[in-house]
PDB file of C-alpha atoms in Angstrom:
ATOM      1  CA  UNK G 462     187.193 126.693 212.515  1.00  0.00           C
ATOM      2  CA  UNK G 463     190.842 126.833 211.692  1.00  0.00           C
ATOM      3  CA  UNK G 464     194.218 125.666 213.193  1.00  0.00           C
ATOM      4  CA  UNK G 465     196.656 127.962 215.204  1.00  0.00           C
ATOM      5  CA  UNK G 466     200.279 126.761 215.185  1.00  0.00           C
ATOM      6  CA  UNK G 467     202.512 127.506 217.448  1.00  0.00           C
ATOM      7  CA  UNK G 468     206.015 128.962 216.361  1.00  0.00           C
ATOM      8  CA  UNK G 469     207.614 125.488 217.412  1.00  0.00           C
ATOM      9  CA  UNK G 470     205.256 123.616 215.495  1.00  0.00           C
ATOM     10  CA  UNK G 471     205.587 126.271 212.381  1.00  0.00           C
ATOM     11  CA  UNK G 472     209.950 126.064 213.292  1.00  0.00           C
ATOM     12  CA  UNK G 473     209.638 122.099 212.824  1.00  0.00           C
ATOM     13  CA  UNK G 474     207.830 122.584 209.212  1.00  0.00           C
ATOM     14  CA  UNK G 475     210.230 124.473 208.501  1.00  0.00           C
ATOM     15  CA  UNK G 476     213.204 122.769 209.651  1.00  0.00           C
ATOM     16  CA  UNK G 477     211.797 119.206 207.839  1.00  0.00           C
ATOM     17  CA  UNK G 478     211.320 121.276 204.547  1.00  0.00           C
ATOM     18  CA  UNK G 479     215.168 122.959 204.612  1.00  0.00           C
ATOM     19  CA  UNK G 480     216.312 119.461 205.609  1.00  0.00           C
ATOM     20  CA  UNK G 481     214.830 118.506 202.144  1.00  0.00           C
ATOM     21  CA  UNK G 482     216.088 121.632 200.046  1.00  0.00           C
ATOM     22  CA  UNK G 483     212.111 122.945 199.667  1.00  0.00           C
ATOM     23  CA  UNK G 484     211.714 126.772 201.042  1.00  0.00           C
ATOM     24  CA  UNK G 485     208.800 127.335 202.735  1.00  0.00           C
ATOM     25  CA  UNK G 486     205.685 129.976 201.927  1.00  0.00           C
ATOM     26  CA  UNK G 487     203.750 131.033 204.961  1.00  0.00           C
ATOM     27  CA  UNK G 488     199.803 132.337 204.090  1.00  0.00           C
ATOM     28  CA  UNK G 489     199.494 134.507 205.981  1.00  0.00           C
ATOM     29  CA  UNK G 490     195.620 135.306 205.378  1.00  0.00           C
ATOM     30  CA  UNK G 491     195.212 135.198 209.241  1.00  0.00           C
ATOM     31  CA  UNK G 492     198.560 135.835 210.797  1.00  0.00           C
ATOM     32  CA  UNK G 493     197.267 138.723 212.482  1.00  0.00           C
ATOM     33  CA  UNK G 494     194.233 136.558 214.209  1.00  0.00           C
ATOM     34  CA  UNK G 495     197.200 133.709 215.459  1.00  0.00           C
ATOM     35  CA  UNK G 496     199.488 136.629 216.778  1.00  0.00           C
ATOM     36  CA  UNK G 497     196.690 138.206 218.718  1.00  0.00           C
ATOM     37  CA  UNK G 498     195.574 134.789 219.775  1.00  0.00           C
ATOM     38  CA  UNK G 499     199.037 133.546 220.987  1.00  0.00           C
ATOM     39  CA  UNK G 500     199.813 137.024 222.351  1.00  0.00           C
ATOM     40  CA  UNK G 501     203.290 136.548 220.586  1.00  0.00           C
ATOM     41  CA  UNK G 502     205.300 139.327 217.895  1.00  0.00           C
ATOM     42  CA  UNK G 503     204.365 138.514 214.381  1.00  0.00           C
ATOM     43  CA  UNK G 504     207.948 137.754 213.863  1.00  0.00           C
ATOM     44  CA  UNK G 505     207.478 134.562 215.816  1.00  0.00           C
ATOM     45  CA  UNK G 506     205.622 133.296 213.122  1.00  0.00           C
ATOM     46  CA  UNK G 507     207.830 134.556 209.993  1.00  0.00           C
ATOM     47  CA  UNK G 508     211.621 134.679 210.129  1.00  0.00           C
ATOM     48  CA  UNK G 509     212.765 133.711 213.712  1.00  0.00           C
ATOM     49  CA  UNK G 510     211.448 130.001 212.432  1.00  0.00           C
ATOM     50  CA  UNK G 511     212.545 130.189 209.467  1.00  0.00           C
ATOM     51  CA  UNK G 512     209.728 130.849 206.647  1.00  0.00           C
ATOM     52  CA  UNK G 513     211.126 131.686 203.720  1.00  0.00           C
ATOM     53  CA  UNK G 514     208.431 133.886 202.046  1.00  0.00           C
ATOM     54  CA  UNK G 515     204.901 135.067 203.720  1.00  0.00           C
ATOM     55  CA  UNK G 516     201.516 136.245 202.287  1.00  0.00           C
ATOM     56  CA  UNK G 517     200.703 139.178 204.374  1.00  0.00           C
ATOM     57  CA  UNK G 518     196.751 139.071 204.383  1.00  0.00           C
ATOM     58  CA  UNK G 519     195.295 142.579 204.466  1.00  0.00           C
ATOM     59  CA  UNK G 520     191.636 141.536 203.519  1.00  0.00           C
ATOM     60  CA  UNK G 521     191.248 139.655 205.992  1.00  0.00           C
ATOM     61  CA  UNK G 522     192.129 142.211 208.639  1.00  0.00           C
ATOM     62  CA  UNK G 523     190.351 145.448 207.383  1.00  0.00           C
ATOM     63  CA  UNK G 524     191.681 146.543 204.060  1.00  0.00           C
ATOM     64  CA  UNK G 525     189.471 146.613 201.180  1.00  0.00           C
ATOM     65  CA  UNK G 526     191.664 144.695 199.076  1.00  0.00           C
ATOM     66  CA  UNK G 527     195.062 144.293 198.687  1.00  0.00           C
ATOM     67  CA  UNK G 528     197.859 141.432 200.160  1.00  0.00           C
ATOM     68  CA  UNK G 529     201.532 141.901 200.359  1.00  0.00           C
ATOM     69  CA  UNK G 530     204.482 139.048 199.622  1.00  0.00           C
ATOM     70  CA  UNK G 531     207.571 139.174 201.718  1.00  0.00           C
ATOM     71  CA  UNK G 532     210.589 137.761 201.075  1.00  0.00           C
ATOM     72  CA  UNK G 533     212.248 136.849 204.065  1.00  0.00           C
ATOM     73  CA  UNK G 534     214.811 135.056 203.108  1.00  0.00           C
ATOM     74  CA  UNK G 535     217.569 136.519 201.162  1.00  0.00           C
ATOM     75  CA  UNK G 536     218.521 133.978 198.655  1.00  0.00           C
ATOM     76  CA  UNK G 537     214.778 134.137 197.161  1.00  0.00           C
ATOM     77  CA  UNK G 538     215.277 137.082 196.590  1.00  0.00           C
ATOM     78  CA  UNK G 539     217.150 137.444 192.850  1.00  0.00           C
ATOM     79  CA  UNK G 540     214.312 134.944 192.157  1.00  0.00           C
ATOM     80  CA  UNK G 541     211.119 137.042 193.004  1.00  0.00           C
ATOM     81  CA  UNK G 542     212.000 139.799 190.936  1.00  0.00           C
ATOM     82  CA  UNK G 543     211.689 137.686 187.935  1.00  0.00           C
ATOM     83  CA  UNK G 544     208.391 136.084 189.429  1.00  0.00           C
ATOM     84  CA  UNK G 545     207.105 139.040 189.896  1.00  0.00           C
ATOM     85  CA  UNK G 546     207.467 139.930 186.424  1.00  0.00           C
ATOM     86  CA  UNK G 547     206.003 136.601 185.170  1.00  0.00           C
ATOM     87  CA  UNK G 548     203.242 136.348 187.383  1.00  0.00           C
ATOM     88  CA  UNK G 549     202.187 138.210 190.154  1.00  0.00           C
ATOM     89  CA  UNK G 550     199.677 141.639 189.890  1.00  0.00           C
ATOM     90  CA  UNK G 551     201.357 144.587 189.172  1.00  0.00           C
ATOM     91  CA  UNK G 552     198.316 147.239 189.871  1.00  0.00           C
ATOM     92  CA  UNK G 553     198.852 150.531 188.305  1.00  0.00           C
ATOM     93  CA  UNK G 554     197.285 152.264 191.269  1.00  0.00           C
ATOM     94  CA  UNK G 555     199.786 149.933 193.631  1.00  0.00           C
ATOM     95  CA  UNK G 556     199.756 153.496 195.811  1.00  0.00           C
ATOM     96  CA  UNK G 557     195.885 152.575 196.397  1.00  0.00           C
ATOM     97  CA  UNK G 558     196.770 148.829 198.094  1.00  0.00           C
ATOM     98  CA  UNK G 559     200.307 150.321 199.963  1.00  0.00           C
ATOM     99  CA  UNK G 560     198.167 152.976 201.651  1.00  0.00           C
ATOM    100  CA  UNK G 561     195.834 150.200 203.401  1.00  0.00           C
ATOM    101  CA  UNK G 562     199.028 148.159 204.400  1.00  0.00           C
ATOM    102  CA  UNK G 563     200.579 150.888 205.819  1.00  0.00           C
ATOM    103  CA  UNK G 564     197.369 152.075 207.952  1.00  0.00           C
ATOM    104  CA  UNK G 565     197.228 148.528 209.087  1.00  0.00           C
ATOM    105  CA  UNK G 566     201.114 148.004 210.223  1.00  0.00           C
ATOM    106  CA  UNK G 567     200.606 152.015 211.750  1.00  0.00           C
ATOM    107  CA  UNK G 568     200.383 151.508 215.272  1.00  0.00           C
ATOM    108  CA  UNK G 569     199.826 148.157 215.175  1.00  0.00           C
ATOM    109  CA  UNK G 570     195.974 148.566 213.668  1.00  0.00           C
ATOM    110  CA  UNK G 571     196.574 145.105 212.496  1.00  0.00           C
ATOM    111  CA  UNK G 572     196.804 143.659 215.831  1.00  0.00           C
ATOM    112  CA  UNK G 573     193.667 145.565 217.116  1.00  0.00           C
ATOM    113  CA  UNK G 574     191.536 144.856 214.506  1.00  0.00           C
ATOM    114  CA  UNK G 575     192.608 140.975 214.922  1.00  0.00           C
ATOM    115  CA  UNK G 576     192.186 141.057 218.785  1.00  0.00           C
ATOM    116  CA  UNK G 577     188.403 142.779 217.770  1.00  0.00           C
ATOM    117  CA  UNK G 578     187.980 139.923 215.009  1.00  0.00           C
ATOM    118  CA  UNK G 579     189.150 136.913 218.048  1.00  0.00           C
ATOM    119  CA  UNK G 580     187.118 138.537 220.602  1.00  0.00           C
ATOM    120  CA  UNK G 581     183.759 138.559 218.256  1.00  0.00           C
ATOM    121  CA  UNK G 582     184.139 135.566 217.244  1.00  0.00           C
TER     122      UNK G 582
END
């Protein structure tokens, strides 16, 4: 079982956290799965609420491997390059995970194979 939010509910995290000067990281594991289930853009969930940065979850929505971090806002920016450095994977083969994303954000795939996922459920 797991918990959809709504954009309002994910705009009022949001708005609490930038109240308190904390940015706010979306996982995005199933964002696919709440999009198809709301019938609403993506988008809804990420930067018209005001997420800061978002885990887009490929493995959970038909790639082998592979997940993708998006910076929405553009002050984090400057900051991710360095994190990236420090921390995050940088696969040799990166063409090998970018292929999947792309075939996923093609013609929204994504959103089919999440409305297949909802539906089998």
């Amino acid at each position: 079982l797991g918990t959809v939010y709504t954009p309002d509910e994910i705009r009022a995290i949001c708005d609490h956290a930038h109240e308190r000067g904390m940015k706010v990281h979306l996982d995005g594991a199933r964002i696919a799965n709440a999009a198809a289930s709301l019938d609403v853009p993506m988008r809804t969930f990420t930067n018209t609420v005001g997420v800061d940065v978002l885990s887009f979850g490929g493995t959970k929505n038909g790639a082998l491997f592979g997940e993708a971090v998006v910076v929405l806002n553009p002050d984090a920016v400057r900051a991710m390059k360095h994190l990236r450095k420090l921390s995050m994977q940088l696969a040799s083969k990166m063409r090998f995970v970018s292929v999947q994303l792309e075939a996923l954000l093609a013609k929204d795939l994504w959103l089919r194979n999440a409305r297949h996922a909802n539906a089998m459920a």
